[in-house]
Tab-separated table of C-alpha atoms in Angstrom:
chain	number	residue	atom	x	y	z
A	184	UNK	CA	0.000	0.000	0.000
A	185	UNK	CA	2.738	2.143	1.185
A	186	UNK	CA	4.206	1.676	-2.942
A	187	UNK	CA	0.544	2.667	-4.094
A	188	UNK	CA	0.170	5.699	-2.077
A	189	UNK	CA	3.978	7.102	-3.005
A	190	UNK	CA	3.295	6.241	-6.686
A	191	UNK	CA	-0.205	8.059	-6.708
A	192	UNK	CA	1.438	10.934	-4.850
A	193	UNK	CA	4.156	10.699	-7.788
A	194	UNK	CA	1.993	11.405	-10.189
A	195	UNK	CA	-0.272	14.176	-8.501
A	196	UNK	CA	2.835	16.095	-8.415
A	197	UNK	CA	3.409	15.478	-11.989
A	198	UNK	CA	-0.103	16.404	-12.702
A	199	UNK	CA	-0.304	19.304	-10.564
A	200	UNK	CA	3.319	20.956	-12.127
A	201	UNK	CA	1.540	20.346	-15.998
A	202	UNK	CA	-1.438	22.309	-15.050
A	203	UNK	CA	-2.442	25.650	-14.493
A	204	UNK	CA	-1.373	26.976	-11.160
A	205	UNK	CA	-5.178	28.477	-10.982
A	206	UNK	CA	-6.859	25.265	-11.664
A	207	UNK	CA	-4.972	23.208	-9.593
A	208	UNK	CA	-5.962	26.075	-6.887
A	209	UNK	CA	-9.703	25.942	-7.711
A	210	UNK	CA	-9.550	21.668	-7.686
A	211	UNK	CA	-7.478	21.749	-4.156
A	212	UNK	CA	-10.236	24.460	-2.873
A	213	UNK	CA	-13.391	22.130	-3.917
A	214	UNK	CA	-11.714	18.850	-2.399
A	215	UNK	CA	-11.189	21.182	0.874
A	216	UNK	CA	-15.576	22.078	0.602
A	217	UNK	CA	-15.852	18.485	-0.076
A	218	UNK	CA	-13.805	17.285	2.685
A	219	UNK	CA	-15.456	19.928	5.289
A	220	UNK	CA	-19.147	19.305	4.181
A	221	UNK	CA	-18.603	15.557	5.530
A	222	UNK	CA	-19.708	13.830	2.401
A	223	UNK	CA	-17.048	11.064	2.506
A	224	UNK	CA	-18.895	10.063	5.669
A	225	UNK	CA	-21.294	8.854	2.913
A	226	UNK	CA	-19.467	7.696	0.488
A	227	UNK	CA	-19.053	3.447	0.063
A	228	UNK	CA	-16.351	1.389	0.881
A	229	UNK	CA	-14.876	-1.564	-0.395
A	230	UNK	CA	-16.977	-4.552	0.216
A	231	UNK	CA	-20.242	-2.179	0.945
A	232	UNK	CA	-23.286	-3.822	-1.130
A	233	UNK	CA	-24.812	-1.218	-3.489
A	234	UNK	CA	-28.242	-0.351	-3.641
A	235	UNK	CA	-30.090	-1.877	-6.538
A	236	UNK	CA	-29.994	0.337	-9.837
A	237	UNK	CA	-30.347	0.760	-13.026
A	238	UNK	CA	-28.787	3.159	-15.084
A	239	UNK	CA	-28.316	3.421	-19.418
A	240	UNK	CA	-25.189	1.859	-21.007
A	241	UNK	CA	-23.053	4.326	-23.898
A	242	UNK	CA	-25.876	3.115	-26.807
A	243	UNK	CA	-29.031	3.887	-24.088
A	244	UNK	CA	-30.028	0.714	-23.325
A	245	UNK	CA	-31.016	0.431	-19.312
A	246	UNK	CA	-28.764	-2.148	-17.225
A	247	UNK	CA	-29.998	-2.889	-14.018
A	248	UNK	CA	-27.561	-3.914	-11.372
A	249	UNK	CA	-29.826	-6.996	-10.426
A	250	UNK	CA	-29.756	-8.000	-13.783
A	251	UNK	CA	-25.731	-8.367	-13.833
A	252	UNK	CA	-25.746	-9.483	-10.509
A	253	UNK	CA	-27.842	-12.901	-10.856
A	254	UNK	CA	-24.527	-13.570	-13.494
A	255	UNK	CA	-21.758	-13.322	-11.173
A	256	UNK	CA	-20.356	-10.846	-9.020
A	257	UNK	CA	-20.187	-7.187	-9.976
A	258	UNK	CA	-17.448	-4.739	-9.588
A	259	UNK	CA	-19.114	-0.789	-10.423
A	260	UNK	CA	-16.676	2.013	-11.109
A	261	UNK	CA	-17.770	5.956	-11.803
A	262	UNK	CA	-15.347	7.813	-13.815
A	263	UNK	CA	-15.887	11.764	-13.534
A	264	UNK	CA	-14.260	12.591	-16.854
A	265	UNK	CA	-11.954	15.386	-17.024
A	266	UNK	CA	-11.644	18.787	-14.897
């Protein structure tokens, strides 16, 4: 873990020196609301179950978590896109 967390730091610094000083200011300030507001408190871990959902796939179709679910066991990932 200890490798993970140097290697991730690694790269934030490599990010952060590419980008704007300004927008690296503006990201840092909205993790620091985010942070303060408690909403990690909220957010699941590892291992939590997820609530059953359903949400559309790139070409619209709905996909419903139960659905995937009664094939095997489901890993879900959310990818914000780019700042």
């Amino acid at each position: 873990m200890t490798d993970l967390k140097a290697r991730l730091a690694e790269l934030r610094a490599e990010k952060d020196a590419a980008r704007n000083p300004e927008w690296t200011a503006i990201m840092d300030r909205s993790t620091e609301v985010l942070i303060d507001s408690n909403f990690v408190a909220g957010v699941p871990r590892v291992g939590d179950r997820a609530p059953l959902f359903a949400r559309p796939n790139l070409d619209g179709d709905l996909v419903r978590l139960s659905s995937l679910l009664d094939r095997g066991p489901v890993l879900v990932s959310f990818f914000r896109g780019r700042w």
